[in-house]
PDB file of C-alpha atoms in Angstrom:
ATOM      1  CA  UNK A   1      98.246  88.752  62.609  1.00 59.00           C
ATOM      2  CA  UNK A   2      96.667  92.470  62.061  1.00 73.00           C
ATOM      3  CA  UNK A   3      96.232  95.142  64.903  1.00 89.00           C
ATOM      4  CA  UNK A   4      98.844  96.078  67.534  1.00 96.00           C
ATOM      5  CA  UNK A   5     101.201  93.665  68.833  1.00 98.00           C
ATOM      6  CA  UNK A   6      99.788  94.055  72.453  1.00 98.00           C
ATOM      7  CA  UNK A   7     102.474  93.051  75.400  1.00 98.00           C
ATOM      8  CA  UNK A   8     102.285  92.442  78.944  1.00 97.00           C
ATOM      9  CA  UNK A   9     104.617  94.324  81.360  1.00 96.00           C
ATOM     10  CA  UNK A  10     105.065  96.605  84.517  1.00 91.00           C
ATOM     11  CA  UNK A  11     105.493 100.090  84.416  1.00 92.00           C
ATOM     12  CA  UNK A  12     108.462 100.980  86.854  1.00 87.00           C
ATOM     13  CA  UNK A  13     111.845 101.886  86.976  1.00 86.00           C
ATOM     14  CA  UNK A  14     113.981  99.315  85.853  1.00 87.00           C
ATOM     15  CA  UNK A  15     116.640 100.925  83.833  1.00 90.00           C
ATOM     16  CA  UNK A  16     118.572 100.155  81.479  1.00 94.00           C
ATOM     17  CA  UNK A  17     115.788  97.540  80.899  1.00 95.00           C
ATOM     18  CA  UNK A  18     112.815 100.021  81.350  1.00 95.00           C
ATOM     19  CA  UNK A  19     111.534 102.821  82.679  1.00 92.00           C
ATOM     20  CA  UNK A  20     108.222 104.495  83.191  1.00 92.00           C
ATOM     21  CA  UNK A  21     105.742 105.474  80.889  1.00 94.00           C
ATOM     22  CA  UNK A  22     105.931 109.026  79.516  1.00 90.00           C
ATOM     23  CA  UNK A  23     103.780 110.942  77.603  1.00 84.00           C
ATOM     24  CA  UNK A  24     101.426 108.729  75.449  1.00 80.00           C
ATOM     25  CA  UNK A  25     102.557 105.857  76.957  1.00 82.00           C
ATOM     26  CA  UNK A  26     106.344 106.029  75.104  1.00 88.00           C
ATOM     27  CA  UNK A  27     108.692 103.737  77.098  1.00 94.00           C
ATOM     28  CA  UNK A  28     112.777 103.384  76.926  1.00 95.00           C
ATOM     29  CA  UNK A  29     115.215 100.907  77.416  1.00 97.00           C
ATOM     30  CA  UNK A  30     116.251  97.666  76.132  1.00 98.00           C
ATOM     31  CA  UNK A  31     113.650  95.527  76.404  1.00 98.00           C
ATOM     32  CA  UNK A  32     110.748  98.298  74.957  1.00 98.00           C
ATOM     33  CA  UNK A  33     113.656  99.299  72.355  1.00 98.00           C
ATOM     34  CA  UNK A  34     113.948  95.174  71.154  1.00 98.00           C
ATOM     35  CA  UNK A  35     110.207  95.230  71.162  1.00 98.00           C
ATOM     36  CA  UNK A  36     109.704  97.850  68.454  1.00 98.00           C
ATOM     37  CA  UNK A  37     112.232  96.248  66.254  1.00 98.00           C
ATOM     38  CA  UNK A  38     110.143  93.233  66.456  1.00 98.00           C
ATOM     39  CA  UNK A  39     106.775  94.971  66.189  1.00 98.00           C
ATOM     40  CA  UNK A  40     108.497  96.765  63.237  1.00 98.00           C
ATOM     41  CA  UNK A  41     109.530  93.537  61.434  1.00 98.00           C
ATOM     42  CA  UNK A  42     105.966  92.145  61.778  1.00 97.00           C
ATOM     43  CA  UNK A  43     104.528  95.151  60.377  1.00 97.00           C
ATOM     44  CA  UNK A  44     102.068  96.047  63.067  1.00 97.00           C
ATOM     45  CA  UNK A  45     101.741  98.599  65.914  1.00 97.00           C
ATOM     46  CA  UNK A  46     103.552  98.332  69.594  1.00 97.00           C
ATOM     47  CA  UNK A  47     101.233  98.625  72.134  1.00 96.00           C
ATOM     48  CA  UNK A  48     101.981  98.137  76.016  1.00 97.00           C
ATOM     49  CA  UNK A  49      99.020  96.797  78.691  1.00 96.00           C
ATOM     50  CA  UNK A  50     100.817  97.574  82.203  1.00 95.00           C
ATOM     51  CA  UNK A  51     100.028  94.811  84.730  1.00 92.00           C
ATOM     52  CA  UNK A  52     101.142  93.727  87.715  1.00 89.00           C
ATOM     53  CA  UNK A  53     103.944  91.012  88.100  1.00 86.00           C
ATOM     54  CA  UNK A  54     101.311  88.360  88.981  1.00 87.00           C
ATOM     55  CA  UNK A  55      98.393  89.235  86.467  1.00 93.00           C
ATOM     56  CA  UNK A  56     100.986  87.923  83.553  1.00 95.00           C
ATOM     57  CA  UNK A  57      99.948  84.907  82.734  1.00 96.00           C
ATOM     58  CA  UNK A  58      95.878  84.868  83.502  1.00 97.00           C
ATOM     59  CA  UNK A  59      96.072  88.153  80.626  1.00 97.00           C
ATOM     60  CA  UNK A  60      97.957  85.624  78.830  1.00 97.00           C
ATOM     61  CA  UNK A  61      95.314  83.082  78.574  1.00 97.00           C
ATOM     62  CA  UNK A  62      92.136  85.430  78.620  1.00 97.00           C
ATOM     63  CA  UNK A  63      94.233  86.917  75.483  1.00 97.00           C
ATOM     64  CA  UNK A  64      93.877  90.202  76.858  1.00 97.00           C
ATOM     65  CA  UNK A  65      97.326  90.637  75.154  1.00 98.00           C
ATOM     66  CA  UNK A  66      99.773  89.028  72.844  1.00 98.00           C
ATOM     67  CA  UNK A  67     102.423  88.604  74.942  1.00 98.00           C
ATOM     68  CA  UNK A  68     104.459  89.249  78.098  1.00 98.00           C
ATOM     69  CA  UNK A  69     108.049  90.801  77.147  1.00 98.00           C
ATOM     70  CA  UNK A  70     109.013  92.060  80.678  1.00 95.00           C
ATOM     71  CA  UNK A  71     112.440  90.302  82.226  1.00 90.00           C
ATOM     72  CA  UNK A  72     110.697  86.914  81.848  1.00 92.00           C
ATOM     73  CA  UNK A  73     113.491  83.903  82.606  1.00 88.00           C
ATOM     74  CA  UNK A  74     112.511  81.002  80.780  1.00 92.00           C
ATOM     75  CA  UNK A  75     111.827  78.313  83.706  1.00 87.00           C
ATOM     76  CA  UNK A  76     110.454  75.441  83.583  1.00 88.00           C
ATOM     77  CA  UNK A  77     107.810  76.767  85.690  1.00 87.00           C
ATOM     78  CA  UNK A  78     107.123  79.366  83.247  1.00 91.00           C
ATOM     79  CA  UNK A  79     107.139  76.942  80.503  1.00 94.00           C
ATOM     80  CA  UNK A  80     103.996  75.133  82.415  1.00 94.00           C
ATOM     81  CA  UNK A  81     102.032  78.229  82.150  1.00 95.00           C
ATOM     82  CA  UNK A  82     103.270  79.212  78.304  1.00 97.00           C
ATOM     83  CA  UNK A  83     105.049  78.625  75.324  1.00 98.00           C
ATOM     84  CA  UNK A  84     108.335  81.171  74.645  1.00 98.00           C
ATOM     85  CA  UNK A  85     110.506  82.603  71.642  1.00 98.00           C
ATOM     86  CA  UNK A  86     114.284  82.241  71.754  1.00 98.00           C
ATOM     87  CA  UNK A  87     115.937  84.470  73.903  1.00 98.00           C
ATOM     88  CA  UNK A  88     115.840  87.760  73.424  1.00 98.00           C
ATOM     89  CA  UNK A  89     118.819  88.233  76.101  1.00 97.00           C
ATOM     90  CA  UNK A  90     120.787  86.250  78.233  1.00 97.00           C
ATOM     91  CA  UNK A  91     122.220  87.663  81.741  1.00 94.00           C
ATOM     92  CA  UNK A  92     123.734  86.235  84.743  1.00 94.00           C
ATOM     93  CA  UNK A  93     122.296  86.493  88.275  1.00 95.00           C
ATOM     94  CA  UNK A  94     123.941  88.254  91.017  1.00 96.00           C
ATOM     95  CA  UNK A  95     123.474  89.211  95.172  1.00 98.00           C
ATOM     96  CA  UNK A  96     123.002  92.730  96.275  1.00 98.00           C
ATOM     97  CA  UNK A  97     123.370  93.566  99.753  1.00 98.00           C
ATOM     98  CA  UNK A  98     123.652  96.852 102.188  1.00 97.00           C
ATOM     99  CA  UNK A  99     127.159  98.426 101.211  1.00 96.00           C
ATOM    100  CA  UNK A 100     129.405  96.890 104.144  1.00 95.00           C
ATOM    101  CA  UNK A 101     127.910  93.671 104.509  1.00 96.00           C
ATOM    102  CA  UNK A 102     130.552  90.850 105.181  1.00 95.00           C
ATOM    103  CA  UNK A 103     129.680  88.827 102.052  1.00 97.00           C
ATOM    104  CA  UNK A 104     131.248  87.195  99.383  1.00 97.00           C
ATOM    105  CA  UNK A 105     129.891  84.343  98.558  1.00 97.00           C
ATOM    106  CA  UNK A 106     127.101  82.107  98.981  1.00 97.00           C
ATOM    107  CA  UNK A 107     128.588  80.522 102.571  1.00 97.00           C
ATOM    108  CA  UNK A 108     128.116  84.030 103.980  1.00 98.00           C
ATOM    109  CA  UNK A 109     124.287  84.260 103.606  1.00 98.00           C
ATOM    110  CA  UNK A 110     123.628  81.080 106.220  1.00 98.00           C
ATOM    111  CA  UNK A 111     121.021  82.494 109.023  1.00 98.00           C
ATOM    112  CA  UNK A 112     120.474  85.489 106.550  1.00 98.00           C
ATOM    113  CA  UNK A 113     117.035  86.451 104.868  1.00 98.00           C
ATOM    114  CA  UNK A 114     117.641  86.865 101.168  1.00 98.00           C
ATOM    115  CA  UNK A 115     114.754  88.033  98.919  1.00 97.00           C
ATOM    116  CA  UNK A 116     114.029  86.870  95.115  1.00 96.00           C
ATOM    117  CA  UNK A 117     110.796  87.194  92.802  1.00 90.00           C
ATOM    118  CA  UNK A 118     108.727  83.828  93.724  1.00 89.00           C
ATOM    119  CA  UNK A 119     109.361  81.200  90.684  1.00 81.00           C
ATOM    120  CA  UNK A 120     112.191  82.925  89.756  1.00 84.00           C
ATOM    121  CA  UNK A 121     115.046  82.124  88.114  1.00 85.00           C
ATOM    122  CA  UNK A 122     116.438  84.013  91.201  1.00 92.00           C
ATOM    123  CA  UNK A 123     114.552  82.133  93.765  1.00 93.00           C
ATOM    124  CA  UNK A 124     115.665  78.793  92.508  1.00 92.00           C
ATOM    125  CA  UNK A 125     119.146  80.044  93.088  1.00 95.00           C
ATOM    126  CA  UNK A 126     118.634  81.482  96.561  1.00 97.00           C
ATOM    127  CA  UNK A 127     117.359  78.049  97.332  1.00 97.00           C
ATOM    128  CA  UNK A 128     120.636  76.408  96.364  1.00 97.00           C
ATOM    129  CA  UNK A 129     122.217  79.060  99.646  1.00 98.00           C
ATOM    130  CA  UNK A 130     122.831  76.155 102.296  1.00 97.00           C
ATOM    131  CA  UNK A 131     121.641  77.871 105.449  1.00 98.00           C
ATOM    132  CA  UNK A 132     119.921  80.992 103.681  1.00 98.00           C
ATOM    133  CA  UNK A 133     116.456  82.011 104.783  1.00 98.00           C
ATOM    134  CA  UNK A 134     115.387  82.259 101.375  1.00 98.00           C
ATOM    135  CA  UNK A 135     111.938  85.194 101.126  1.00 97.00           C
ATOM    136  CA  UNK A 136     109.814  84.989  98.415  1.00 95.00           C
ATOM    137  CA  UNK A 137     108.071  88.425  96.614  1.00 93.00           C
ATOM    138  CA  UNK A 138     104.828  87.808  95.138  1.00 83.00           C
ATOM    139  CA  UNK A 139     104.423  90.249  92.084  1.00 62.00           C
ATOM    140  CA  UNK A 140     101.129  91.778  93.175  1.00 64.00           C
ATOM    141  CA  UNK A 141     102.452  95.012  93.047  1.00 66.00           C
ATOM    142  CA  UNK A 142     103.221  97.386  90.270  1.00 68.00           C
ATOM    143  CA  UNK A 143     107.076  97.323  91.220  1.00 81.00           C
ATOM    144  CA  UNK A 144     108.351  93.907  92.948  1.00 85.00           C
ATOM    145  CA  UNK A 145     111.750  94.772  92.406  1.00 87.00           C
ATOM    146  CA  UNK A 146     111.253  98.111  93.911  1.00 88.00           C
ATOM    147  CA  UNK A 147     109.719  96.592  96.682  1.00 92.00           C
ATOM    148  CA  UNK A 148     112.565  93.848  97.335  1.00 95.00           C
ATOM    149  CA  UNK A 149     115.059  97.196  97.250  1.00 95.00           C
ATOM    150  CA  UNK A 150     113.063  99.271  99.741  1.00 95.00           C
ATOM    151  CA  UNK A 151     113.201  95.726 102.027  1.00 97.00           C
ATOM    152  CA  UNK A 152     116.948  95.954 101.761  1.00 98.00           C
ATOM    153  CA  UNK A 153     116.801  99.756 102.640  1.00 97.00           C
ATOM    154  CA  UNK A 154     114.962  99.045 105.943  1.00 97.00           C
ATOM    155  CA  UNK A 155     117.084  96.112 106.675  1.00 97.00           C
ATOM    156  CA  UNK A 156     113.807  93.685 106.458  1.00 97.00           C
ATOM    157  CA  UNK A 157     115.928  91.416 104.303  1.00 98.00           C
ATOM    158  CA  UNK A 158     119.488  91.062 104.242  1.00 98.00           C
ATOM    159  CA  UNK A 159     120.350  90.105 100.045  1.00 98.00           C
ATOM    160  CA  UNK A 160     118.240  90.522  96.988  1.00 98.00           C
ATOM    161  CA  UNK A 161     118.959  87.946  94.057  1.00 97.00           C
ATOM    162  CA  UNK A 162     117.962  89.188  90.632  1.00 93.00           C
ATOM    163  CA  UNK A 163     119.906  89.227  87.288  1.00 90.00           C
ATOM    164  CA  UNK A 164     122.869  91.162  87.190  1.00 92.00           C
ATOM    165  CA  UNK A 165     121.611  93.728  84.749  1.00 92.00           C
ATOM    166  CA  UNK A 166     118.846  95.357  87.069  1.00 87.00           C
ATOM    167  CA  UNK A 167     121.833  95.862  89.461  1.00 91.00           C
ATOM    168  CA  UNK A 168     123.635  97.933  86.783  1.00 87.00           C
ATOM    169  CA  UNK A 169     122.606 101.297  88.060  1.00 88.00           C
ATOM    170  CA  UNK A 170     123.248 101.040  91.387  1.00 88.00           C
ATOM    171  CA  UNK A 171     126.624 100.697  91.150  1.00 79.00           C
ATOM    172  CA  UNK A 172     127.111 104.129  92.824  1.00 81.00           C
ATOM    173  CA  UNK A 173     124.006 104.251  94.897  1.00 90.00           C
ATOM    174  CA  UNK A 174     125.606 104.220  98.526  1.00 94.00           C
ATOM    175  CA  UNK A 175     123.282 102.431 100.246  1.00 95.00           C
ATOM    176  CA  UNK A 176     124.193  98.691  98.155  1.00 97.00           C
ATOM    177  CA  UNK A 177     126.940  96.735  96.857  1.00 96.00           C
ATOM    178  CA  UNK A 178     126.654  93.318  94.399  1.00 95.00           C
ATOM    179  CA  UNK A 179     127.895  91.175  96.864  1.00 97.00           C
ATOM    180  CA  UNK A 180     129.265  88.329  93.910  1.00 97.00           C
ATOM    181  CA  UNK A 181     127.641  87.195  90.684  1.00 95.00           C
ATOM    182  CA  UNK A 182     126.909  83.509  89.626  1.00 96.00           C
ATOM    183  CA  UNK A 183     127.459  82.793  85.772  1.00 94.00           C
ATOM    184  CA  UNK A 184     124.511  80.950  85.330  1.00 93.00           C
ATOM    185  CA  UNK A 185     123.643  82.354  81.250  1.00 94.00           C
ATOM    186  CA  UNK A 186     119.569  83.101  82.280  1.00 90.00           C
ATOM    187  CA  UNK A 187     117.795  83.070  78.925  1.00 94.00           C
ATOM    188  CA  UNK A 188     115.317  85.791  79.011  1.00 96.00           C
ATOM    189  CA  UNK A 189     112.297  85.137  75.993  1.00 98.00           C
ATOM    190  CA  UNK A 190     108.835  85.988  75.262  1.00 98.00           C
ATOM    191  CA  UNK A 191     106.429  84.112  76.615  1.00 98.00           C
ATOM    192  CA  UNK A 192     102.865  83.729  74.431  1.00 98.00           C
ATOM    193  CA  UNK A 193      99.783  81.608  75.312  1.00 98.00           C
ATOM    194  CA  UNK A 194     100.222  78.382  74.623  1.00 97.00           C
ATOM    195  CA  UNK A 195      97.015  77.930  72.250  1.00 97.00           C
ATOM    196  CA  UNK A 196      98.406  81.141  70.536  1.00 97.00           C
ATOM    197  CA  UNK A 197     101.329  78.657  68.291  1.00 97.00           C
ATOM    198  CA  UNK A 198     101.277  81.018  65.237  1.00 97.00           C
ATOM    199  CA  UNK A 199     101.941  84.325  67.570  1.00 97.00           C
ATOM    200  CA  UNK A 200     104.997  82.580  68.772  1.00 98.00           C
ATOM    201  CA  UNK A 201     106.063  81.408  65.641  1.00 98.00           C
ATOM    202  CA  UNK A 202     105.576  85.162  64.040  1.00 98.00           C
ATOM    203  CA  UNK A 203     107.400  86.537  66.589  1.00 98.00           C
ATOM    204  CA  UNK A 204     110.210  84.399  67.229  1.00 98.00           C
ATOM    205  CA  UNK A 205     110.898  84.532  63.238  1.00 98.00           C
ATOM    206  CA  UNK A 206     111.193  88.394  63.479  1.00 98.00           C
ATOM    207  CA  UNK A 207     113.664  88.370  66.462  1.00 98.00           C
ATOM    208  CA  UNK A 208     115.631  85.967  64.230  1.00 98.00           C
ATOM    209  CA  UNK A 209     115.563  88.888  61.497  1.00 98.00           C
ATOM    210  CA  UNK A 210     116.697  91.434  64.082  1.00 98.00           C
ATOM    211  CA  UNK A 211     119.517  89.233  65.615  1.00 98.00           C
ATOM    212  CA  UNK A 212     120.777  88.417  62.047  1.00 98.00           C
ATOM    213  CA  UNK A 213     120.873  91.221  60.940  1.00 97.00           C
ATOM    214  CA  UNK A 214     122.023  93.448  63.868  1.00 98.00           C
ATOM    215  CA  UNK A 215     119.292  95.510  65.354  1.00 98.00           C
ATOM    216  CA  UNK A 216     119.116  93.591  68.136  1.00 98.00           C
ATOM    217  CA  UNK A 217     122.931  93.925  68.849  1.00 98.00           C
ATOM    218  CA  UNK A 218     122.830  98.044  68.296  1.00 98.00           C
ATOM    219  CA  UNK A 219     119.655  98.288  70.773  1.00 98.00           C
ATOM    220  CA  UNK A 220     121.909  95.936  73.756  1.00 97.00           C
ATOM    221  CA  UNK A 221     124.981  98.233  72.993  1.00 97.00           C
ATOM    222  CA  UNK A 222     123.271 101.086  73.458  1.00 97.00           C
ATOM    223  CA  UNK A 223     121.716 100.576  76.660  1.00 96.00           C
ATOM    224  CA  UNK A 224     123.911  97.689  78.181  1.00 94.00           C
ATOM    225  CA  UNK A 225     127.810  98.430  76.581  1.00 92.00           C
ATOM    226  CA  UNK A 226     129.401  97.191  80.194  1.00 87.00           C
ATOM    227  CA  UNK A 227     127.670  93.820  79.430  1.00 89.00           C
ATOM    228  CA  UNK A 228     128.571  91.572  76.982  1.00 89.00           C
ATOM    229  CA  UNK A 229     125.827  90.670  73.698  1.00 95.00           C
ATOM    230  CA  UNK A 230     125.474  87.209  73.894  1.00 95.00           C
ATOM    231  CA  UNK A 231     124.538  86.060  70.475  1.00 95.00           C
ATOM    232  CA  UNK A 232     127.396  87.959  68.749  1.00 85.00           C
TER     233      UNK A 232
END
């Protein structure tokens, strides 16, 4: 492979995985931070193609980029549409809801409307809440997460399920609370197009060099300390 290692993702707040753009396109967090140590090990050039949620996987194929590397569970769904490295992360999935809400537990969100990104990880597990009116978010816009939050805001849903870490800093926003978390060990990957074999294989060797070696465990620390590295 020559030329930039070109990847798929949104550009919107999502700390500590992301955040916007700055100046000539430089982006922070975990997931751009693991990105340039893989980039790194494969010699080449990072370059980010901002997309919405939904335009993924048809940039995959056209090969209008390398790869998507933005909070991509590895579903079975997903595996239908493209191949994927090992995991790059693994997180757990939890509930947010309006600080003050009267929940605790899955029992408590029969009769309510709880939101997740459609074919999800997230939305599969919404659809295991007996009696929750489960509300899908299509990822046409540049911010689905955002959007699912501003829902909860105007009371248009009443629980967002996402992975625990994009819940991280809102721990002392006053409007939300996580409501309970459900260890179910997500395993978050790359995904690359599926007639694109040698791409994965390149990449998935180089985040083996960066776990082994600890690169990978230095970039989680420093944006996620309160969570714990999972391939320690």
């Amino acid at each position: 492979m020559t030329g930039p290692l070109r990847l798929a993702c949104i550009d919107a707040e999502a700390p500590p995985l992301f955040g916007r753009a700055g100046a000539g396109g430089a982006r922070h967090g975990y997931e751009p931070d693991a990105a340039a140590l893989v980039a790194d090990e494969l010699g080449r050039p990072l370059e980010w193609v901002f997309t919405p949620w939904a335009e993924f996987f048809p940039a995959l194929r056209a090969h209008e980029v390398d790869a998507v590397w933005c909070g991509q569970g590895i579903t079975a769904a997903r595996r239908r549409q493209a191949d994927f490295t090992r995991p790059y992360a693994v997180f757990n999935e939890s509930v947010l809801v309006r600080r003050g809400e009267d929940v605790a537990s899955p029992r408590d969100l029969r009769g309510r409307r709880v939101a997740a990104i459609g074919g999800s990880t997230n939305l599969a597990l919404a659809e295991t809440f007996e009696g929750a009116l489960v509300v899908p978010f299509g990822g046409g816009t540049d911010d689905v997460f955002g959007d699912m939050l501003a829902a909860l805001r105007a009371g248009e849903v009443d629980a967002v399920v996402d992975d625990d870490v994009v819940f991280v800093p809102l721990g002392a926003d006053p409007a939300f609370s996580v409501a309970f978390t459900v260890p179910t060990g997500n395993r978050w990957g790359v995904a690359v197009a599926r007639d694109r074999p040698g791409t994965r294989e390149a990449i998935d060797a180089a985040l083996a060099a960066v776990i082994s070696d600890g690169r990978l465990g230095k970039a989680w620390r420093t944006w996620m300390p309160d969570l714990p590295y999972p391939f320690a």
